[in-house]
Coordinates of C-alpha atoms in Angstrom, one line a residue:
M236 CA 0.4 7.6 11.7
A237 CA 2.3 4.4 10.9
R238 CA -0.7 2.3 10.7
G239 CA -2.5 4.6 8.3
G240 CA 0.8 4.6 6.1
G241 CA 0.7 0.8 6.0
G242 CA -2.9 0.8 4.9
W243 CA -2.1 3.2 2.0
H244 CA 0.8 1.0 0.9
V245 CA -1.5 -2.1 0.7
M246 CA -4.2 0.0 -1.1
V247 CA -1.6 0.9 -3.8
L248 CA -0.5 -2.6 -4.2
L249 CA -4.1 -3.9 -4.4
L250 CA -5.1 -1.2 -7.1
V251 CA -2.1 -2.1 -9.2
C252 CA -2.7 -6.0 -9.0
T253 CA -6.3 -5.2 -10.2
A254 CA -5.0 -2.9 -13.0
I255 CA -2.5 -5.6 -14.2
R256 CA -5.2 -8.3 -14.5
V257 CA -2.9 -11.2 -13.6
R258 CA -3.3 -13.8 -16.4
S259 CA -2.8 -17.0 -14.4
D260 CA -6.4 -16.9 -13.4
A261 CA -7.8 -15.2 -16.6
S262 CA -6.5 -17.9 -18.9
D263 CA -7.6 -20.9 -16.7
H264 CA -9.6 -22.4 -19.6
K265 CA -10.9 -25.9 -19.8
Y266 CA -11.6 -27.3 -23.3
K267 CA -13.4 -30.4 -24.8
I268 CA -12.3 -32.4 -27.8
G269 CA -12.5 -30.2 -30.9
D270 CA -13.0 -26.9 -29.0
A271 CA -11.3 -23.9 -30.6
V272 CA -8.4 -22.7 -28.5
P273 CA -7.4 -19.0 -28.9
L274 CA -4.3 -18.5 -31.1
Y275 CA -3.1 -15.0 -31.8
A276 CA -0.4 -13.8 -34.0
N277 CA 1.4 -10.9 -32.2
K278 CA 4.3 -9.4 -34.1
V279 CA 7.5 -9.8 -36.3
G280 CA 10.7 -8.1 -36.2
P281 CA 14.5 -8.3 -36.5
F282 CA 15.8 -10.7 -33.8
H283 CA 18.5 -8.3 -32.7
N284 CA 16.3 -5.2 -32.5
P285 CA 13.7 -5.9 -29.8
S286 CA 12.1 -2.3 -30.1
E287 CA 11.6 -2.6 -33.9
T288 CA 8.6 -4.8 -34.2
Y289 CA 5.8 -4.9 -36.9
R290 CA 2.4 -6.2 -37.1
Y291 CA 2.3 -9.9 -38.2
F292 CA 0.3 -9.2 -41.4
D293 CA 2.6 -6.4 -42.4
L294 CA 4.4 -9.2 -44.2
P295 CA 2.4 -10.9 -47.0
F296 CA 1.3 -14.1 -45.0
C297 CA -1.8 -15.9 -45.6
S298 CA -4.5 -14.0 -44.0
P299 CA -7.7 -15.4 -42.4
G300 CA -10.9 -14.0 -43.9
D301 CA -11.7 -11.6 -41.2
V302 CA -8.6 -10.4 -39.1
K303 CA -9.9 -9.7 -35.7
D304 CA -7.8 -7.5 -33.3
K305 CA -7.7 -8.6 -29.7
S306 CA -8.6 -6.0 -27.1
E307 CA -5.6 -5.2 -25.1
A308 CA -4.7 -3.7 -21.7
L309 CA -2.7 -0.5 -21.4
G310 CA 0.6 -2.4 -20.6
E311 CA 0.2 -4.6 -23.7
V312 CA -0.1 -1.6 -25.9
L313 CA 2.9 0.2 -24.3
N314 CA 5.0 -3.1 -24.8
G315 CA 4.2 -3.0 -28.5
D316 CA 1.9 -6.1 -28.5
R317 CA -0.7 -6.0 -31.3
L318 CA -2.6 -9.4 -31.2
V319 CA -4.6 -10.5 -34.1
S320 CA -6.3 -13.8 -35.0
A321 CA -3.8 -16.2 -36.6
P322 CA -4.3 -18.1 -39.8
Y323 CA -3.8 -21.5 -38.0
K324 CA -6.7 -23.5 -36.4
L325 CA -5.3 -25.7 -33.6
D326 CA -8.5 -27.2 -32.1
F327 CA -8.2 -29.1 -28.7
L328 CA -6.9 -32.7 -29.2
V329 CA -7.2 -32.5 -33.1
D330 CA -4.1 -33.7 -34.8
K331 CA -3.4 -32.3 -38.3
E332 CA -0.9 -33.3 -40.9
S333 CA 0.4 -30.9 -43.5
E334 CA -2.8 -28.9 -43.6
V335 CA -2.7 -26.2 -46.2
I336 CA -3.7 -22.7 -45.0
C337 CA -3.5 -21.2 -48.4
K338 CA -1.9 -21.4 -51.8
K339 CA -0.4 -18.1 -52.8
K340 CA 1.6 -16.6 -55.7
L341 CA 4.1 -14.2 -54.1
S342 CA 4.7 -11.1 -56.3
V343 CA 8.2 -9.8 -57.1
K344 CA 7.6 -7.1 -54.4
E345 CA 6.3 -9.6 -51.7
V346 CA 9.3 -11.9 -52.4
A347 CA 11.7 -8.8 -51.7
E348 CA 9.8 -8.1 -48.5
F349 CA 10.3 -11.7 -47.3
R350 CA 13.7 -11.8 -48.5
S351 CA 14.6 -8.5 -46.7
A352 CA 12.9 -10.0 -43.5
V353 CA 14.9 -13.2 -43.7
A354 CA 18.2 -11.3 -44.3
K355 CA 17.5 -9.3 -41.0
D356 CA 16.7 -12.6 -39.0
Y357 CA 13.1 -11.8 -38.5
Y358 CA 11.3 -13.8 -35.9
F359 CA 7.5 -14.2 -35.3
Q360 CA 5.7 -14.2 -31.9
M361 CA 2.2 -15.8 -31.3
Y362 CA 0.2 -16.7 -28.2
Y363 CA -1.8 -20.0 -28.0
D364 CA -4.0 -20.1 -24.8
D365 CA -1.7 -17.3 -23.5
L366 CA 1.5 -19.4 -24.0
P367 CA 4.1 -17.8 -26.1
I368 CA 5.4 -19.3 -29.5
W369 CA 8.6 -18.1 -31.2
G370 CA 10.1 -19.0 -34.5
F371 CA 12.2 -17.7 -37.4
L372 CA 10.7 -16.9 -40.7
G373 CA 13.5 -18.4 -42.8
K374 CA 17.2 -18.9 -43.1
V375 CA 20.2 -17.6 -45.1
D376 CA 22.5 -20.1 -46.7
K377 CA 26.0 -18.8 -46.3
E378 CA 27.8 -22.1 -46.5
G379 CA 31.0 -21.9 -48.6
K380 CA 30.2 -18.4 -49.8
T381 CA 32.2 -15.3 -49.0
D382 CA 30.5 -12.8 -51.2
P383 CA 27.0 -11.6 -49.8
S384 CA 25.7 -11.4 -53.3
E385 CA 26.0 -15.3 -53.5
Y386 CA 23.9 -15.9 -50.3
K387 CA 20.7 -18.0 -50.7
Y388 CA 17.5 -16.8 -48.9
Y389 CA 14.9 -19.4 -48.0
L390 CA 11.4 -19.0 -46.4
F391 CA 10.0 -21.7 -44.1
K392 CA 6.6 -22.7 -45.4
H393 CA 5.7 -25.6 -43.1
L394 CA 5.3 -25.1 -39.3
H395 CA 5.0 -28.0 -36.9
F396 CA 3.1 -27.5 -33.6
E397 CA 3.8 -29.8 -30.7
I398 CA 1.1 -29.3 -28.0
F399 CA 1.0 -30.9 -24.6
Y400 CA -2.1 -31.3 -22.6
N401 CA -3.2 -32.5 -19.1
K402 CA -6.8 -33.7 -19.1
D403 CA -8.8 -30.7 -20.4
R404 CA -6.2 -28.0 -20.3
V405 CA -3.3 -26.8 -22.6
I406 CA 0.0 -27.1 -20.7
E407 CA 2.8 -26.4 -23.3
I408 CA 3.3 -25.6 -27.0
N409 CA 6.4 -25.7 -29.1
A410 CA 6.7 -24.7 -32.8
R411 CA 9.4 -25.8 -35.1
T412 CA 10.0 -25.2 -38.8
D413 CA 10.4 -28.0 -41.4
P414 CA 14.1 -27.7 -42.6
N415 CA 13.1 -29.5 -45.9
A416 CA 10.0 -27.3 -46.7
L417 CA 11.7 -24.2 -48.1
V418 CA 10.9 -21.6 -50.6
D419 CA 13.7 -20.0 -52.5
L420 CA 13.5 -16.2 -52.3
T421 CA 17.0 -15.4 -53.8
E422 CA 15.9 -14.1 -57.2
D423 CA 13.3 -11.4 -58.0
K424 CA 10.7 -13.5 -59.6
E425 CA 7.1 -14.5 -58.7
V426 CA 7.0 -17.6 -56.5
D427 CA 4.1 -20.1 -55.8
V428 CA 4.0 -21.0 -52.0
D429 CA 1.9 -23.6 -50.2
F430 CA 1.7 -22.5 -46.7
M431 CA 1.1 -25.5 -44.4
Y432 CA 1.1 -26.6 -40.8
S433 CA 0.9 -29.8 -38.7
A434 CA -0.3 -30.2 -35.2
K435 CA 0.6 -33.2 -32.8
W436 CA -1.0 -33.5 -29.4
K437 CA 0.8 -35.2 -26.5
E438 CA -0.2 -36.0 -22.9
T439 CA 1.9 -34.7 -19.9
N440 CA 1.6 -34.9 -16.2
I441 CA 2.6 -31.2 -15.5
A442 CA -0.2 -29.5 -13.6
F443 CA -1.8 -26.4 -15.2
E444 CA -0.6 -24.2 -12.3
K445 CA 3.1 -25.0 -13.1
R446 CA 3.0 -24.5 -16.9
M447 CA 4.8 -21.1 -16.7
E448 CA 7.6 -22.5 -14.7
K449 CA 9.4 -23.7 -17.9
Y450 CA 10.1 -20.1 -18.8
S451 CA 11.2 -19.0 -15.4
H452 CA 13.8 -21.9 -15.1
S453 CA 15.7 -20.7 -18.1
S454 CA 17.1 -17.9 -15.9
S455 CA 17.4 -20.1 -12.8
L456 CA 19.7 -22.7 -14.3
P457 CA 22.6 -23.6 -12.0
R458 CA 25.2 -21.9 -14.3
H459 CA 23.2 -18.7 -14.3
L460 CA 22.6 -18.9 -10.6
E461 CA 26.2 -19.4 -9.9
I462 CA 27.1 -16.2 -11.9
H463 CA 24.3 -14.3 -10.1
W464 CA 25.5 -15.4 -6.7
F465 CA 29.1 -14.8 -7.6
S466 CA 28.0 -11.3 -8.5
I467 CA 26.2 -10.8 -5.1
I468 CA 29.2 -12.2 -3.1
N469 CA 31.7 -10.2 -5.0
S470 CA 29.4 -7.1 -4.4
C471 CA 29.0 -7.8 -0.8
V472 CA 32.7 -8.4 -0.2
T473 CA 33.7 -5.3 -2.0
V474 CA 31.1 -3.3 -0.2
L475 CA 31.8 -4.7 3.3
L476 CA 35.6 -4.1 2.7
L477 CA 35.2 -0.6 1.4
T478 CA 32.4 0.6 3.8
G479 CA 34.3 -1.1 6.7
F480 CA 37.5 0.7 5.7
L481 CA 35.7 4.0 5.2
A482 CA 33.8 3.6 8.4
T483 CA 36.8 2.9 10.4
I484 CA 38.7 5.9 9.1
L485 CA 35.5 8.1 9.5
M486 CA 34.9 7.0 13.0
R487 CA 38.5 7.4 14.1
V488 CA 38.8 10.8 12.5
L489 CA 35.5 12.0 13.9
K490 CA 36.5 10.6 17.3
N491 CA 39.8 12.6 17.1
D492 CA 37.9 15.7 15.9
F493 CA 35.4 15.5 18.8
V494 CA 38.3 15.0 21.3
K495 CA 40.3 17.8 19.8
Y496 CA 37.3 20.2 19.7
A497 CA 36.4 19.4 23.3
H498 CA 39.9 20.0 24.4
D499 CA 40.1 23.3 22.4
E500 CA 37.0 24.5 24.1
E501 CA 38.5 23.7 27.6
A502 CA 41.9 25.2 26.7
A503 CA 41.1 28.6 25.1
D504 CA 37.7 29.9 23.8
D505 CA 39.3 32.5 21.6
Q506 CA 41.5 30.0 19.8
E507 CA 40.9 30.0 16.0
E508 CA 38.9 27.0 14.9
T509 CA 39.9 24.8 12.0
G510 CA 38.3 21.9 9.9
W511 CA 34.6 21.2 9.7
K512 CA 33.8 23.0 13.1
Y513 CA 35.1 26.3 11.7
I514 CA 32.3 26.4 9.2
H515 CA 29.4 25.7 11.6
G516 CA 27.8 29.1 10.9
D517 CA 27.7 28.4 7.1
V518 CA 27.1 24.6 6.9
F519 CA 23.2 25.0 7.3
R520 CA 23.0 28.0 4.9
F521 CA 20.3 27.1 2.4
P522 CA 21.5 26.1 -1.0
K523 CA 21.1 28.1 -4.2
H524 CA 18.1 27.3 -6.5
K525 CA 16.2 26.0 -3.5
S526 CA 13.0 25.5 -5.6
L527 CA 14.8 23.3 -8.0
F528 CA 16.5 21.5 -5.1
A529 CA 13.2 20.7 -3.4
A530 CA 11.7 19.6 -6.7
A531 CA 14.6 17.3 -7.4
L532 CA 14.3 15.9 -3.9
G533 CA 10.6 15.3 -4.2
S534 CA 10.9 13.6 -7.7
G535 CA 13.7 11.4 -6.4
T536 CA 11.6 10.3 -3.4
Q537 CA 8.8 9.4 -5.6
L538 CA 11.0 7.4 -7.9
F539 CA 12.4 5.6 -4.9
T540 CA 8.8 4.8 -3.7
L541 CA 8.0 3.6 -7.3
A542 CA 11.1 1.3 -7.3
T543 CA 10.1 -0.2 -3.8
F544 CA 6.6 -1.0 -5.0
I545 CA 7.9 -2.6 -8.3
F546 CA 10.2 -4.7 -6.2
L547 CA 7.3 -5.8 -3.8
L548 CA 5.2 -6.9 -6.8
A549 CA 8.1 -8.6 -8.3
L550 CA 8.8 -10.5 -5.2
V551 CA 5.2 -11.7 -4.8
G552 CA 5.3 -13.1 -8.4
V553 CA 3.2 -10.6 -10.4
F554 CA 5.8 -10.2 -13.2
Y555 CA 5.9 -13.9 -14.2
P556 CA 7.3 -14.6 -17.7
Y557 CA 5.1 -13.4 -20.6
N558 CA 2.4 -11.7 -18.3
R559 CA 2.2 -9.3 -21.2
G560 CA 2.7 -5.6 -20.3
A561 CA 2.4 -6.2 -16.5
L562 CA 5.5 -4.1 -15.7
F563 CA 4.4 -1.2 -17.9
T564 CA 1.0 -1.2 -16.4
A565 CA 2.5 -1.2 -12.9
L566 CA 5.0 1.6 -13.7
V567 CA 2.3 3.9 -15.1
V568 CA -0.3 3.2 -12.3
I569 CA 2.2 3.3 -9.4
Y570 CA 3.8 6.5 -10.7
A571 CA 0.5 8.2 -11.0
L572 CA -0.7 7.0 -7.5
T573 CA 2.7 8.2 -5.8
S574 CA 2.8 11.7 -7.3
G575 CA 1.4 12.9 -4.0
I576 CA 4.6 11.9 -2.4
A577 CA 6.6 14.1 -4.7
G578 CA 4.3 17.0 -4.1
Y579 CA 4.4 16.6 -0.3
T580 CA 8.2 16.2 0.0
A581 CA 9.0 19.0 -2.4
A582 CA 6.5 21.6 -0.9
S583 CA 7.4 20.7 2.7
F584 CA 11.2 20.8 2.2
Y585 CA 10.7 24.1 0.1
G586 CA 8.8 25.5 3.1
Q587 CA 11.7 24.5 5.4
L588 CA 14.0 26.3 3.1
E589 CA 11.9 29.4 3.6
G590 CA 10.7 29.3 0.0
T591 CA 7.5 31.3 -0.8
N592 CA 6.7 30.7 -4.4
W593 CA 5.3 27.1 -3.8
V594 CA 3.1 27.0 -7.0
R595 CA 6.3 27.5 -9.1
N596 CA 7.9 24.7 -7.0
L597 CA 5.0 22.3 -7.6
L598 CA 5.2 23.0 -11.4
L599 CA 9.0 22.3 -11.3
T600 CA 8.3 19.1 -9.4
G601 CA 5.6 17.9 -11.7
G602 CA 7.7 18.6 -14.9
L603 CA 11.2 17.6 -13.7
F604 CA 11.0 14.0 -14.6
C605 CA 7.8 14.0 -16.7
G606 CA 9.0 16.8 -19.0
P607 CA 12.2 15.1 -20.3
L608 CA 10.1 11.8 -20.5
F609 CA 7.4 13.4 -22.5
L610 CA 9.9 15.0 -25.0
T611 CA 11.6 11.8 -25.4
F612 CA 8.3 9.9 -25.9
C613 CA 7.4 12.6 -28.6
F614 CA 10.5 12.0 -30.5
L615 CA 10.6 8.2 -30.4
N616 CA 6.9 7.9 -31.1
T617 CA 7.3 10.0 -34.2
V618 CA 10.2 7.8 -35.3
A619 CA 8.1 4.6 -34.7
I620 CA 5.2 6.1 -36.7
A621 CA 7.7 6.8 -39.6
Y622 CA 8.8 3.1 -39.4
H623 CA 5.2 1.9 -39.0
A624 CA 6.3 -0.1 -36.1
T625 CA 4.1 -1.4 -33.3
A626 CA 6.1 0.7 -30.8
A627 CA 4.1 3.6 -32.1
L628 CA 1.3 4.3 -29.6
P629 CA -2.3 4.6 -31.1
F630 CA -4.0 7.9 -30.4
G631 CA -6.5 6.3 -28.0
T632 CA -3.6 5.1 -25.7
I633 CA -2.1 8.6 -25.8
V634 CA -5.4 10.0 -24.6
V635 CA -5.7 7.5 -21.8
I636 CA -2.2 8.2 -20.6
F637 CA -3.0 11.9 -20.7
L638 CA -6.2 11.4 -18.8
I639 CA -4.3 9.5 -16.2
W640 CA -1.8 12.3 -15.9
A641 CA -4.6 15.0 -15.8
L642 CA -7.1 13.2 -13.6
V643 CA -4.8 11.3 -11.2
T644 CA -1.2 12.5 -11.3
S645 CA -1.7 16.2 -11.3
P646 CA -4.4 16.3 -8.6
L647 CA -2.5 14.2 -6.3
L648 CA 0.6 16.2 -6.9
V649 CA -1.3 19.4 -6.0
L650 CA -3.0 17.7 -3.0
G651 CA 0.5 16.5 -1.7
G652 CA 1.8 20.0 -2.3
I653 CA -0.9 21.6 -0.2
A654 CA -0.4 19.1 2.6
G655 CA 3.4 19.7 2.4
K656 CA 2.9 23.5 2.5
N657 CA 0.5 23.3 5.4
S658 CA 2.8 21.0 7.4
K659 CA 4.8 24.1 8.4
A660 CA 7.7 22.1 9.5
E661 CA 10.9 24.1 10.3
F662 CA 14.3 23.1 9.3
Q663 CA 16.2 21.3 12.2
A664 CA 19.6 23.0 12.3
P665 CA 21.7 22.3 15.4
C666 CA 23.8 25.5 14.6
R667 CA 22.8 29.1 13.9
T668 CA 23.6 30.4 10.5
T669 CA 25.8 33.6 10.3
K670 CA 24.6 36.6 8.3
Y671 CA 27.4 36.6 5.7
P672 CA 28.9 33.4 4.2
R673 CA 32.5 32.6 4.7
E674 CA 34.9 32.6 1.7
I675 CA 35.7 29.0 0.6
P676 CA 39.5 28.5 0.5
P677 CA 41.1 27.7 -2.6
L678 CA 40.8 23.8 -3.2
P679 CA 42.8 21.3 -5.4
W680 CA 41.2 20.3 -8.7
Y681 CA 40.3 16.8 -7.4
R682 CA 38.0 18.4 -4.8
G683 CA 35.8 19.9 -7.6
T684 CA 32.3 18.7 -8.4
L685 CA 33.0 16.6 -11.5
P686 CA 36.0 14.6 -9.9
Q687 CA 34.0 14.0 -6.8
M688 CA 31.0 12.8 -8.8
A689 CA 33.3 10.4 -10.6
M690 CA 34.7 9.0 -7.2
A691 CA 31.1 8.8 -5.9
G692 CA 29.5 6.9 -8.9
F693 CA 32.3 4.3 -9.5
L694 CA 31.8 2.4 -6.2
P695 CA 28.1 2.0 -6.4
F696 CA 28.3 1.1 -10.1
S697 CA 31.0 -1.6 -9.4
A698 CA 28.6 -3.2 -7.0
I699 CA 25.8 -3.6 -9.7
Y700 CA 27.6 -3.8 -13.0
I701 CA 27.5 -7.7 -13.3
E702 CA 23.7 -7.8 -12.7
L703 CA 23.2 -4.9 -15.1
Y704 CA 24.3 -7.3 -18.0
Y705 CA 21.4 -9.7 -17.2
I706 CA 18.9 -6.9 -16.9
F707 CA 20.0 -5.4 -20.3
A708 CA 19.9 -8.8 -21.9
S709 CA 16.3 -9.2 -20.7
V710 CA 15.1 -5.6 -21.5
W711 CA 16.9 -5.2 -24.7
G712 CA 17.1 -8.8 -25.7
H713 CA 15.0 -12.2 -25.5
R714 CA 16.7 -13.5 -22.2
I715 CA 14.0 -14.0 -19.5
Y716 CA 14.8 -12.4 -16.1
T717 CA 12.9 -13.9 -13.1
I718 CA 15.5 -13.8 -10.1
Y719 CA 14.0 -10.7 -8.4
S720 CA 15.3 -11.8 -5.0
I721 CA 18.9 -11.3 -6.2
L722 CA 17.9 -8.1 -7.9
F723 CA 16.4 -6.8 -4.7
I724 CA 19.6 -7.7 -2.7
V725 CA 21.6 -5.8 -5.4
F726 CA 19.3 -2.8 -5.1
I727 CA 19.7 -2.7 -1.3
I728 CA 23.5 -2.9 -1.7
L729 CA 23.3 0.0 -4.2
L730 CA 21.4 2.1 -1.7
I731 CA 23.8 1.3 1.2
V732 CA 26.9 2.1 -0.9
T733 CA 25.4 5.3 -2.3
A734 CA 24.5 6.6 1.1
F735 CA 28.0 5.7 2.5
I736 CA 30.2 7.1 -0.2
T737 CA 28.1 10.4 -0.1
V738 CA 28.5 10.6 3.6
A739 CA 32.4 10.1 3.3
L740 CA 32.7 12.7 0.6
T741 CA 30.6 15.2 2.4
Y742 CA 32.8 14.8 5.5
F743 CA 35.9 15.3 3.4
Q744 CA 34.3 18.4 1.7
L745 CA 33.4 20.0 5.2
A746 CA 36.9 19.2 6.6
A747 CA 38.4 21.2 3.7
E748 CA 36.1 24.0 4.9
D749 CA 33.9 23.9 1.8
H750 CA 30.4 24.5 3.2
E751 CA 28.4 24.2 -0.1
W752 CA 27.6 20.6 0.4
W753 CA 23.8 20.5 -0.4
W754 CA 23.9 20.2 -4.2
R755 CA 27.3 18.3 -4.1
S756 CA 25.7 15.5 -1.9
F757 CA 22.8 15.2 -4.4
L758 CA 25.0 15.1 -7.4
C759 CA 27.4 12.7 -5.9
G760 CA 24.7 10.4 -4.9
G761 CA 23.1 10.5 -8.3
S762 CA 26.3 10.2 -10.3
T763 CA 25.7 6.3 -10.5
G764 CA 23.1 7.1 -13.1
L765 CA 25.8 8.6 -15.4
F766 CA 27.9 5.6 -15.0
I767 CA 24.9 3.4 -15.9
Y768 CA 24.5 5.4 -19.1
G769 CA 28.2 4.9 -19.8
Y770 CA 27.5 1.2 -19.5
C771 CA 24.8 1.6 -22.1
L772 CA 27.3 2.7 -24.7
Y773 CA 29.6 -0.3 -23.8
Y774 CA 26.5 -2.7 -24.0
Y775 CA 25.3 -1.4 -27.3
Y776 CA 28.6 -1.5 -29.1
A777 CA 30.4 -4.5 -27.4
R778 CA 27.6 -6.8 -26.2
S779 CA 24.7 -6.5 -28.5
D780 CA 23.9 -6.7 -32.3
M781 CA 21.4 -3.8 -32.4
S782 CA 21.4 -1.6 -35.4
G783 CA 19.3 0.9 -37.3
F784 CA 18.2 4.4 -36.5
M785 CA 15.0 3.4 -34.8
Q786 CA 16.6 0.8 -32.5
T787 CA 19.5 3.0 -31.7
S788 CA 17.3 6.0 -30.8
F789 CA 14.9 3.8 -28.7
F790 CA 17.8 2.3 -26.8
F791 CA 19.6 5.5 -26.1
G792 CA 16.5 7.6 -25.7
Y793 CA 14.7 5.4 -23.1
M794 CA 17.9 4.5 -21.3
A795 CA 18.6 8.2 -20.9
C796 CA 15.2 8.5 -19.1
V797 CA 15.9 5.5 -16.9
C798 CA 19.3 6.8 -16.0
Y799 CA 18.0 10.2 -15.3
A800 CA 15.4 8.5 -13.0
F801 CA 18.3 6.7 -11.3
F802 CA 20.1 10.0 -10.9
L803 CA 17.2 11.6 -9.1
M804 CA 16.4 8.6 -6.9
L805 CA 20.0 8.0 -5.8
G806 CA 20.6 11.7 -5.5
A807 CA 17.7 11.9 -2.9
V808 CA 19.1 9.0 -1.1
G809 CA 22.5 10.5 -1.0
F810 CA 21.3 13.8 0.2
R811 CA 19.2 12.3 2.9
A812 CA 22.1 10.4 4.2
A813 CA 24.5 13.4 4.1
L814 CA 21.9 15.6 5.9
F815 CA 21.6 12.9 8.6
F816 CA 25.3 12.7 9.1
V817 CA 25.9 16.6 9.0
R818 CA 23.1 17.2 11.6
H819 CA 24.5 14.3 13.8
I820 CA 28.2 15.7 13.8
Y821 CA 27.2 19.3 14.4
R822 CA 24.8 18.2 17.2
S823 CA 27.7 16.4 19.0
I824 CA 29.7 19.7 19.4
K825 CA 29.1 23.0 20.9
C826 CA 28.9 25.6 18.2
E827 CA 27.4 28.7 19.5

């Protein structure tokens, strides 16, 4: 069984690696002097709004005669990349000095478009032989001016390319703007512009295989690494102290409980029981809304598997910087291929809970995460279409995603569900459940669900919040994140703390003779997702300069989906840990 499972894992990883089309081999181009090297213009957009990007030629740049769209993989389209042939010609080892692309008379409307772009700190992005190029379109002169109406707006018209080569390969490219070649866009009047560029080739000893390392190193600088390791050590010390403290208390209390209960059994069988042993006839009573519970557990297990596979791919180096859309491709493909896990887990657990309507259970499992994600996508895609942004998915891509869902995700979900239904596993309960439930005694307010969730979510969140800033700055900014080993350690810490805090709270709940622990353990485990969403609010208002309806809706919309995924995943982890613990303690006493 284990051997077959291992083979399945390897097969999924191989399929994903094939789908991603890792570019380190694909762009292993060799050139001769004068050969045309592919240069594609990708997108433009406000620097502080990473989701709000537009096609390069949406702005009135000089356009080459026939603008050709580059065919793109699924992940690139999902990433908002729209590559088209650029107006610059940077042939291999051919230097150019102040080459004019075109002379253009900008109309009043075009001047206003460029001025608005400069005012919003628009940047451009291009790819030269799959190496990224960044630059700003212009600058705002605010020197000595307090009134915004006095600001001067300038467009850069001359771009200098510095290209490094090693024998017959391109190794590095830098683009800088000429601060003296400016076009004044301040007034609403027609302007004549000569768009120009220069190219300078220089030799380097850097090997082709190491040309992407420059981008990885930016996140591995000693200063950043120090902060990351400080974050890890801080998390580890916090976790060790708190888990050690809780473990000591729990072990001591449990030991005393076991001794007390053993003594009570010897002393008098008719003596009234107290504490968690008192509710042994109710603790394994199945929860309310068992179909929804099983579906949540199935979805959470699938998302946990998805996260594990993503980390494996990251650790083997698939998501190197600027491997365009690799992460999105991996997420879509792995989610589709792991839907069988959700179906199997949900249906088999639903069967253990003596559920009968397994078709409804499978529909719930399939829609529990995909449903909210689909609704969010529909809304945000409509917003992107209204803005004419590249984040709006073309109809063809939507059809491809629908086909993946219809032909891969759904059939695997059903197959997993059938296998789970036919597993006919029985729920392993060490104690018999009584016919009628005991009444739960009145409890103080802090033992309610919401206060317990707040307590449960705070500790795991405190272990990850330093690393969260770097992830947010990478996903919702322009910082590069490549230290996946540290992120993986943080992920493991998160799982351990979530499991432990859920077990501790479950024990205290049972000790208070409250036997409705099933949903509580799931909600307490997943509550870290709510804390992460709270951090989103802090990050948006205190740590970022994002603005505008589109960027705000994209940030809060997609982060809501991510936090919901964390809620389901950590909820499943918390419940599994609590179930293991509860079975263990009730197996250790006589509870006939």
